Structure formats: structure tokens, C-alpha cells
Amino acid sequence: MKIRKQLPISALIAASALISTQAMAEVFVAPFGGYSFGASDFSITDEKTDELGSLKISESNHYGFMAGVTTKDPGDIYFLYSHQGTELRSGGSFSPNVITDLNVDYFHLGGSLYFPNGNLKPYVTASLGLTQMRPGDNYSTESRFSMGFGAGIEYQMTEAFSLFADARGYATFVNSSSALFCDGGDCLWSISSDIMWQGQANLGVKLKF
């Protein structure tokens, strides 16, 4: 008889814990905009002339959004998309001019950990995913694995609305034995860089549902 009484109680406790956990999780969207800066150079060799030089992604504005769920840590888990419309420039022993327009997109899954202090919530964040570089003028699209990390602060205006600002760094891993930005099967450069670094400064709003 005791076992029969304990089973329903145990099931009720488990169900209550599950409902409580689900109630604490909130879905959110967070559009943002900002400035991308400090992209490191690609050290390159011209495939036709063996001339040494470099390629660099120009600094410019970007925009994007995050979508995810909050956790009870407190923190969140999110998908991040960031888009930058910029230019690919040559440097080094090449003339420092614009080679082509370039779109740089980040597709990342990440998480943040918050340290609440009243309405202010400083946080750290990390993410993993892909960097996609899409040049114009028939050059090939390049997709590479990348990691992101950053820190920021969120100000809670209401239960459902907050403002945030953060700084993020992205490390895109480039295979140093590969060619880059081929044009119709003719690869223009081989690269000797392993990682491309890029920084972002962001401002945005966060809406919870």
C-alpha cells in the first residue's frame, strides 16, 4: 500500500519539476547592428606570378539577429546570424585596391552566461559555426569553420524588453594549404594563413515571449 501511495507522489513531483523548468525558459529574438573591424590579413601567393602579397576584408557596418531560449543558470542558448557587406582589398606588394565586393556571413550556435546585478546583467558568451565569404565577380564562395567569443551588458527595461551592447571576436579557420577565391576553376591565390580574426561591436534589443 505504501508503494502505491509513493508512485503517484513521485510522478507528481517529477511533473511539477518539468513544468517549472519549462515555465522558466523563455523564447527570445534579438536584432542587432554594429561595426565589424580588425579583420586580419590573408598572406597570399599569386598562382601565376608567385608574387607575395595580402588580402584584407575592409571594415564596415553589419547587422543580424539572435533567436533562442533562456536558461535558469541564468543564461541563454541561441542561433546567431550576422551579415556584413564589405570589400576585399589587396595589399602588400600588390597595389592596395578593391578587388571585389564581399559579403561575410556568420552562422553560429552559442550560449551566454549572465551575472545579474539588479536591472544590469553583464554576460560572457561563446559560439561555434560557419563563416561564409561570398565575393562578387564570379569568384567562388568560401565557407570555413569558426568560433566566436565575447562579453557585454544587458539592461532590463521590462520583463519582456531589454537593451544590450557587446563586443565579439571571431576566429575563422582557414586551411593554409588551400587556394582561395577561385574564378571559373582558375584559382587566383594560394594562402599561408591559418586563422582570420575579426572583431564586432554591437548594439541591439531583446524581446522575450
PDB file of C-alpha atoms in Angstrom:
ATOM      1  CA  MET A   1       0.000   0.000   0.000  1.00  0.00           C
ATOM      2  CA  LYS A   2       2.839   2.399   0.787  1.00  0.00           C
ATOM      3  CA  ILE A   3       4.394   1.780  -2.621  1.00  0.00           C
ATOM      4  CA  ARG A   4       1.119   2.572  -4.330  1.00  0.00           C
ATOM      5  CA  LYS A   5       0.936   5.913  -2.482  1.00  0.00           C
ATOM      6  CA  GLN A   6       4.549   6.861  -3.256  1.00  0.00           C
ATOM      7  CA  LEU A   7       4.314   6.265  -7.016  1.00  0.00           C
ATOM      8  CA  PRO A   8       1.717   8.967  -7.713  1.00  0.00           C
ATOM      9  CA  ILE A   9       3.552  11.423  -5.433  1.00  0.00           C
ATOM     10  CA  SER A  10       6.868  10.766  -7.219  1.00  0.00           C
ATOM     11  CA  ALA A  11       5.212  11.212 -10.587  1.00  0.00           C
ATOM     12  CA  LEU A  12       3.618  14.468  -9.410  1.00  0.00           C
ATOM     13  CA  ILE A  13       6.963  15.805  -8.181  1.00  0.00           C
ATOM     14  CA  ALA A  14       8.656  14.911 -11.477  1.00  0.00           C
ATOM     15  CA  ALA A  15       5.869  16.527 -13.491  1.00  0.00           C
ATOM     16  CA  SER A  16       5.990  19.643 -11.317  1.00  0.00           C
ATOM     17  CA  ALA A  17       9.757  19.941 -11.814  1.00  0.00           C
ATOM     18  CA  LEU A  18       9.372  19.567 -15.576  1.00  0.00           C
ATOM     19  CA  ILE A  19       6.606  22.184 -15.732  1.00  0.00           C
ATOM     20  CA  SER A  20       8.653  24.536 -13.549  1.00  0.00           C
ATOM     21  CA  THR A  21      11.701  24.150 -15.813  1.00  0.00           C
ATOM     22  CA  GLN A  22       9.652  24.786 -18.925  1.00  0.00           C
ATOM     23  CA  ALA A  23       7.984  27.818 -17.322  1.00  0.00           C
ATOM     24  CA  MET A  24      11.380  29.371 -16.619  1.00  0.00           C
ATOM     25  CA  ALA A  25      12.500  29.062 -20.253  1.00  0.00           C
ATOM     26  CA  GLU A  26      11.513  31.995 -22.469  1.00  0.00           C
ATOM     27  CA  VAL A  27      11.851  32.319 -26.218  1.00  0.00           C
ATOM     28  CA  PHE A  28      13.586  35.494 -27.390  1.00  0.00           C
ATOM     29  CA  VAL A  29      14.644  37.321 -30.528  1.00  0.00           C
ATOM     30  CA  ALA A  30      17.377  39.954 -30.502  1.00  0.00           C
ATOM     31  CA  PRO A  31      18.052  42.046 -33.620  1.00  0.00           C
ATOM     32  CA  PHE A  32      21.321  43.998 -33.566  1.00  0.00           C
ATOM     33  CA  GLY A  33      23.568  46.207 -35.636  1.00  0.00           C
ATOM     34  CA  GLY A  34      27.132  47.365 -35.325  1.00  0.00           C
ATOM     35  CA  TYR A  35      30.585  47.722 -36.840  1.00  0.00           C
ATOM     36  CA  SER A  36      32.992  44.987 -37.959  1.00  0.00           C
ATOM     37  CA  PHE A  37      36.675  45.815 -37.590  1.00  0.00           C
ATOM     38  CA  GLY A  38      40.186  44.467 -37.291  1.00  0.00           C
ATOM     39  CA  ALA A  39      39.994  41.647 -39.850  1.00  0.00           C
ATOM     40  CA  SER A  40      43.432  40.106 -40.135  1.00  0.00           C
ATOM     41  CA  ASP A  41      45.210  39.845 -43.484  1.00  0.00           C
ATOM     42  CA  PHE A  42      45.426  36.723 -45.623  1.00  0.00           C
ATOM     43  CA  SER A  43      49.048  36.120 -46.606  1.00  0.00           C
ATOM     44  CA  ILE A  44      48.848  35.007 -50.236  1.00  0.00           C
ATOM     45  CA  THR A  45      50.933  33.989 -53.243  1.00  0.00           C
ATOM     46  CA  ASP A  46      49.779  34.816 -56.757  1.00  0.00           C
ATOM     47  CA  GLU A  47      49.276  31.491 -58.572  1.00  0.00           C
ATOM     48  CA  LYS A  48      50.515  32.909 -61.886  1.00  0.00           C
ATOM     49  CA  THR A  49      53.451  35.113 -60.874  1.00  0.00           C
ATOM     50  CA  ASP A  50      54.431  33.702 -57.414  1.00  0.00           C
ATOM     51  CA  GLU A  51      54.310  37.293 -56.177  1.00  0.00           C
ATOM     52  CA  LEU A  52      53.730  37.633 -52.411  1.00  0.00           C
ATOM     53  CA  GLY A  53      51.040  39.877 -51.016  1.00  0.00           C
ATOM     54  CA  SER A  54      47.974  40.001 -48.807  1.00  0.00           C
ATOM     55  CA  LEU A  55      44.212  40.215 -48.910  1.00  0.00           C
ATOM     56  CA  LYS A  56      42.149  42.083 -46.355  1.00  0.00           C
ATOM     57  CA  ILE A  57      38.446  42.419 -45.611  1.00  0.00           C
ATOM     58  CA  SER A  58      37.534  46.088 -45.231  1.00  0.00           C
ATOM     59  CA  GLU A  59      35.925  47.402 -42.062  1.00  0.00           C
ATOM     60  CA  SER A  60      32.226  48.246 -42.385  1.00  0.00           C
ATOM     61  CA  ASN A  61      28.794  48.127 -40.774  1.00  0.00           C
ATOM     62  CA  HIS A  62      26.915  44.873 -40.199  1.00  0.00           C
ATOM     63  CA  TYR A  63      23.544  43.697 -38.931  1.00  0.00           C
ATOM     64  CA  GLY A  64      21.991  40.469 -37.712  1.00  0.00           C
ATOM     65  CA  PHE A  65      19.840  38.767 -35.121  1.00  0.00           C
ATOM     66  CA  MET A  66      19.866  36.127 -32.404  1.00  0.00           C
ATOM     67  CA  ALA A  67      16.991  33.747 -31.641  1.00  0.00           C
ATOM     68  CA  GLY A  68      16.923  31.312 -28.753  1.00  0.00           C
ATOM     69  CA  VAL A  69      15.702  30.350 -25.308  1.00  0.00           C
ATOM     70  CA  THR A  70      16.703  31.459 -21.830  1.00  0.00           C
ATOM     71  CA  THR A  71      18.089  29.061 -19.227  1.00  0.00           C
ATOM     72  CA  LYS A  72      17.911  29.101 -15.438  1.00  0.00           C
ATOM     73  CA  ASP A  73      21.707  29.431 -14.968  1.00  0.00           C
ATOM     74  CA  PRO A  74      20.885  32.376 -15.707  1.00  0.00           C
ATOM     75  CA  GLY A  75      21.844  32.396 -19.348  1.00  0.00           C
ATOM     76  CA  ASP A  76      20.620  31.564 -22.819  1.00  0.00           C
ATOM     77  CA  ILE A  77      21.172  29.328 -25.848  1.00  0.00           C
ATOM     78  CA  TYR A  78      20.868  30.957 -29.261  1.00  0.00           C
ATOM     79  CA  PHE A  79      21.319  30.843 -33.018  1.00  0.00           C
ATOM     80  CA  LEU A  80      23.166  33.884 -34.378  1.00  0.00           C
ATOM     81  CA  TYR A  81      23.206  35.258 -37.912  1.00  0.00           C
ATOM     82  CA  SER A  82      25.392  38.238 -38.822  1.00  0.00           C
ATOM     83  CA  HIS A  83      25.759  39.848 -42.260  1.00  0.00           C
ATOM     84  CA  GLN A  84      28.447  42.298 -43.386  1.00  0.00           C
ATOM     85  CA  GLY A  85      28.518  43.885 -46.837  1.00  0.00           C
ATOM     86  CA  THR A  86      32.095  44.935 -47.459  1.00  0.00           C
ATOM     87  CA  GLU A  87      35.031  44.770 -49.904  1.00  0.00           C
ATOM     88  CA  LEU A  88      38.020  42.524 -50.462  1.00  0.00           C
ATOM     89  CA  ARG A  89      41.191  44.570 -50.873  1.00  0.00           C
ATOM     90  CA  SER A  90      44.705  43.642 -51.910  1.00  0.00           C
ATOM     91  CA  GLY A  91      47.783  44.882 -50.068  1.00  0.00           C
ATOM     92  CA  GLY A  92      51.445  44.117 -49.517  1.00  0.00           C
ATOM     93  CA  SER A  93      53.395  44.106 -52.746  1.00  0.00           C
ATOM     94  CA  PHE A  94      50.124  44.364 -54.717  1.00  0.00           C
ATOM     95  CA  SER A  95      48.501  47.751 -55.237  1.00  0.00           C
ATOM     96  CA  PRO A  96      46.124  48.397 -52.308  1.00  0.00           C
ATOM     97  CA  ASN A  97      42.905  48.499 -54.301  1.00  0.00           C
ATOM     98  CA  VAL A  98      39.453  46.938 -54.244  1.00  0.00           C
ATOM     99  CA  ILE A  99      39.348  43.513 -55.883  1.00  0.00           C
ATOM    100  CA  THR A 100      35.673  42.738 -55.449  1.00  0.00           C
ATOM    101  CA  ASP A 101      32.635  43.303 -53.271  1.00  0.00           C
ATOM    102  CA  LEU A 102      32.358  40.757 -50.463  1.00  0.00           C
ATOM    103  CA  ASN A 103      29.546  39.517 -48.216  1.00  0.00           C
ATOM    104  CA  VAL A 104      30.634  37.979 -44.913  1.00  0.00           C
ATOM    105  CA  ASP A 105      28.031  35.941 -43.023  1.00  0.00           C
ATOM    106  CA  TYR A 106      28.322  34.177 -39.670  1.00  0.00           C
ATOM    107  CA  PHE A 107      26.016  31.239 -38.839  1.00  0.00           C
ATOM    108  CA  HIS A 108      26.626  30.277 -35.200  1.00  0.00           C
ATOM    109  CA  LEU A 109      25.116  28.324 -32.315  1.00  0.00           C
ATOM    110  CA  GLY A 110      26.106  29.727 -28.946  1.00  0.00           C
ATOM    111  CA  GLY A 111      25.325  30.365 -25.327  1.00  0.00           C
ATOM    112  CA  SER A 112      25.659  33.152 -22.773  1.00  0.00           C
ATOM    113  CA  LEU A 113      26.128  33.211 -19.006  1.00  0.00           C
ATOM    114  CA  TYR A 114      24.756  36.214 -17.088  1.00  0.00           C
ATOM    115  CA  PHE A 115      25.847  37.831 -13.820  1.00  0.00           C
ATOM    116  CA  PRO A 116      22.739  39.835 -12.787  1.00  0.00           C
ATOM    117  CA  ASN A 117      23.015  42.943 -10.637  1.00  0.00           C
ATOM    118  CA  GLY A 118      19.555  44.474 -10.469  1.00  0.00           C
ATOM    119  CA  ASN A 119      18.452  45.566 -13.922  1.00  0.00           C
ATOM    120  CA  LEU A 120      22.027  45.329 -15.215  1.00  0.00           C
ATOM    121  CA  LYS A 121      23.131  41.917 -16.455  1.00  0.00           C
ATOM    122  CA  PRO A 122      26.766  41.625 -17.577  1.00  0.00           C
ATOM    123  CA  TYR A 123      27.457  38.453 -19.549  1.00  0.00           C
ATOM    124  CA  VAL A 124      30.039  36.395 -21.377  1.00  0.00           C
ATOM    125  CA  THR A 125      29.263  34.413 -24.500  1.00  0.00           C
ATOM    126  CA  ALA A 126      30.781  31.816 -26.841  1.00  0.00           C
ATOM    127  CA  SER A 127      29.648  30.267 -30.119  1.00  0.00           C
ATOM    128  CA  LEU A 128      30.581  27.824 -32.894  1.00  0.00           C
ATOM    129  CA  GLY A 129      29.590  27.666 -36.536  1.00  0.00           C
ATOM    130  CA  LEU A 130      30.484  28.695 -40.063  1.00  0.00           C
ATOM    131  CA  THR A 131      31.843  31.813 -41.722  1.00  0.00           C
ATOM    132  CA  GLN A 132      30.716  32.227 -45.317  1.00  0.00           C
ATOM    133  CA  MET A 133      32.549  34.670 -47.592  1.00  0.00           C
ATOM    134  CA  ARG A 134      30.688  35.414 -50.850  1.00  0.00           C
ATOM    135  CA  PRO A 135      32.606  37.627 -53.282  1.00  0.00           C
ATOM    136  CA  GLY A 136      31.188  39.088 -56.464  1.00  0.00           C
ATOM    137  CA  ASP A 137      32.624  38.941 -59.991  1.00  0.00           C
ATOM    138  CA  ASN A 138      32.250  35.130 -60.310  1.00  0.00           C
ATOM    139  CA  TYR A 139      34.719  34.321 -57.536  1.00  0.00           C
ATOM    140  CA  SER A 140      33.913  31.177 -55.578  1.00  0.00           C
ATOM    141  CA  THR A 141      32.115  31.247 -52.232  1.00  0.00           C
ATOM    142  CA  GLU A 142      34.286  30.167 -49.305  1.00  0.00           C
ATOM    143  CA  SER A 143      32.807  28.531 -46.166  1.00  0.00           C
ATOM    144  CA  ARG A 144      35.010  27.847 -43.138  1.00  0.00           C
ATOM    145  CA  PHE A 145      34.553  26.643 -39.561  1.00  0.00           C
ATOM    146  CA  SER A 146      34.728  29.457 -36.993  1.00  0.00           C
ATOM    147  CA  MET A 147      34.493  30.194 -33.276  1.00  0.00           C
ATOM    148  CA  GLY A 148      33.204  33.291 -31.504  1.00  0.00           C
ATOM    149  CA  PHE A 149      33.602  34.738 -28.024  1.00  0.00           C
ATOM    150  CA  GLY A 150      32.604  37.985 -26.374  1.00  0.00           C
ATOM    151  CA  ALA A 151      31.340  39.969 -23.420  1.00  0.00           C
ATOM    152  CA  GLY A 152      28.600  42.511 -22.978  1.00  0.00           C
ATOM    153  CA  ILE A 153      25.948  44.045 -20.783  1.00  0.00           C
ATOM    154  CA  GLU A 154      22.156  43.911 -20.919  1.00  0.00           C
ATOM    155  CA  TYR A 155      19.801  46.415 -19.310  1.00  0.00           C
ATOM    156  CA  GLN A 156      16.361  45.076 -18.415  1.00  0.00           C
ATOM    157  CA  MET A 157      13.745  47.719 -19.229  1.00  0.00           C
ATOM    158  CA  THR A 158      10.720  45.471 -18.624  1.00  0.00           C
ATOM    159  CA  GLU A 159      10.164  41.739 -18.177  1.00  0.00           C
ATOM    160  CA  ALA A 160       9.889  41.337 -21.947  1.00  0.00           C
ATOM    161  CA  PHE A 161      12.169  44.080 -23.297  1.00  0.00           C
ATOM    162  CA  SER A 162      15.846  44.890 -22.780  1.00  0.00           C
ATOM    163  CA  LEU A 163      18.745  46.687 -24.445  1.00  0.00           C
ATOM    164  CA  PHE A 164      22.211  45.211 -24.863  1.00  0.00           C
ATOM    165  CA  ALA A 165      25.687  46.084 -26.054  1.00  0.00           C
ATOM    166  CA  ASP A 166      28.560  43.698 -26.589  1.00  0.00           C
ATOM    167  CA  ALA A 167      31.906  43.140 -28.255  1.00  0.00           C
ATOM    168  CA  ARG A 168      32.651  39.867 -30.038  1.00  0.00           C
ATOM    169  CA  GLY A 169      35.684  38.298 -31.622  1.00  0.00           C
ATOM    170  CA  TYR A 170      35.540  35.682 -34.380  1.00  0.00           C
ATOM    171  CA  ALA A 171      38.284  33.263 -35.380  1.00  0.00           C
ATOM    172  CA  THR A 172      37.764  31.704 -38.807  1.00  0.00           C
ATOM    173  CA  PHE A 173      39.980  28.690 -39.508  1.00  0.00           C
ATOM    174  CA  VAL A 174      41.475  28.768 -42.994  1.00  0.00           C
ATOM    175  CA  ASN A 175      43.340  25.782 -44.439  1.00  0.00           C
ATOM    176  CA  SER A 176      46.818  27.103 -45.193  1.00  0.00           C
ATOM    177  CA  SER A 177      47.350  24.533 -47.959  1.00  0.00           C
ATOM    178  CA  SER A 178      44.295  25.546 -49.981  1.00  0.00           C
ATOM    179  CA  ALA A 179      43.548  28.039 -52.709  1.00  0.00           C
ATOM    180  CA  LEU A 180      41.155  30.889 -52.090  1.00  0.00           C
ATOM    181  CA  PHE A 181      38.517  32.688 -54.183  1.00  0.00           C
ATOM    182  CA  CYS A 182      38.763  30.701 -57.405  1.00  0.00           C
ATOM    183  CA  ASP A 183      37.377  32.229 -60.592  1.00  0.00           C
ATOM    184  CA  GLY A 184      35.747  29.758 -63.001  1.00  0.00           C
ATOM    185  CA  GLY A 185      38.054  26.916 -61.934  1.00  0.00           C
ATOM    186  CA  ASP A 186      41.157  29.113 -62.117  1.00  0.00           C
ATOM    187  CA  CYS A 187      42.360  29.701 -58.547  1.00  0.00           C
ATOM    188  CA  LEU A 188      43.999  33.084 -58.284  1.00  0.00           C
ATOM    189  CA  TRP A 189      45.819  32.778 -54.963  1.00  0.00           C
ATOM    190  CA  SER A 190      47.178  30.212 -52.540  1.00  0.00           C
ATOM    191  CA  ILE A 191      47.175  31.242 -48.889  1.00  0.00           C
ATOM    192  CA  SER A 192      49.564  30.734 -45.996  1.00  0.00           C
ATOM    193  CA  SER A 193      47.280  31.982 -43.230  1.00  0.00           C
ATOM    194  CA  ASP A 194      45.663  29.637 -40.692  1.00  0.00           C
ATOM    195  CA  ILE A 195      43.204  31.924 -38.866  1.00  0.00           C
ATOM    196  CA  MET A 196      41.341  35.061 -39.859  1.00  0.00           C
ATOM    197  CA  TRP A 197      40.424  37.233 -36.871  1.00  0.00           C
ATOM    198  CA  GLN A 198      37.596  39.750 -36.925  1.00  0.00           C
ATOM    199  CA  GLY A 199      36.020  41.904 -34.218  1.00  0.00           C
ATOM    200  CA  GLN A 200      32.493  43.266 -33.822  1.00  0.00           C
ATOM    201  CA  ALA A 201      30.897  45.962 -31.678  1.00  0.00           C
ATOM    202  CA  ASN A 202      27.110  45.529 -31.371  1.00  0.00           C
ATOM    203  CA  LEU A 203      24.027  47.339 -30.095  1.00  0.00           C
ATOM    204  CA  GLY A 204      20.640  45.643 -30.020  1.00  0.00           C
ATOM    205  CA  VAL A 205      17.307  44.973 -28.396  1.00  0.00           C
ATOM    206  CA  LYS A 206      15.997  41.742 -26.893  1.00  0.00           C
ATOM    207  CA  LEU A 207      12.334  40.722 -26.940  1.00  0.00           C
ATOM    208  CA  LYS A 208      11.107  37.805 -24.815  1.00  0.00           C
ATOM    209  CA  PHE A 209       7.906  35.847 -25.386  1.00  0.00           C
TER     210      PHE A 209
END
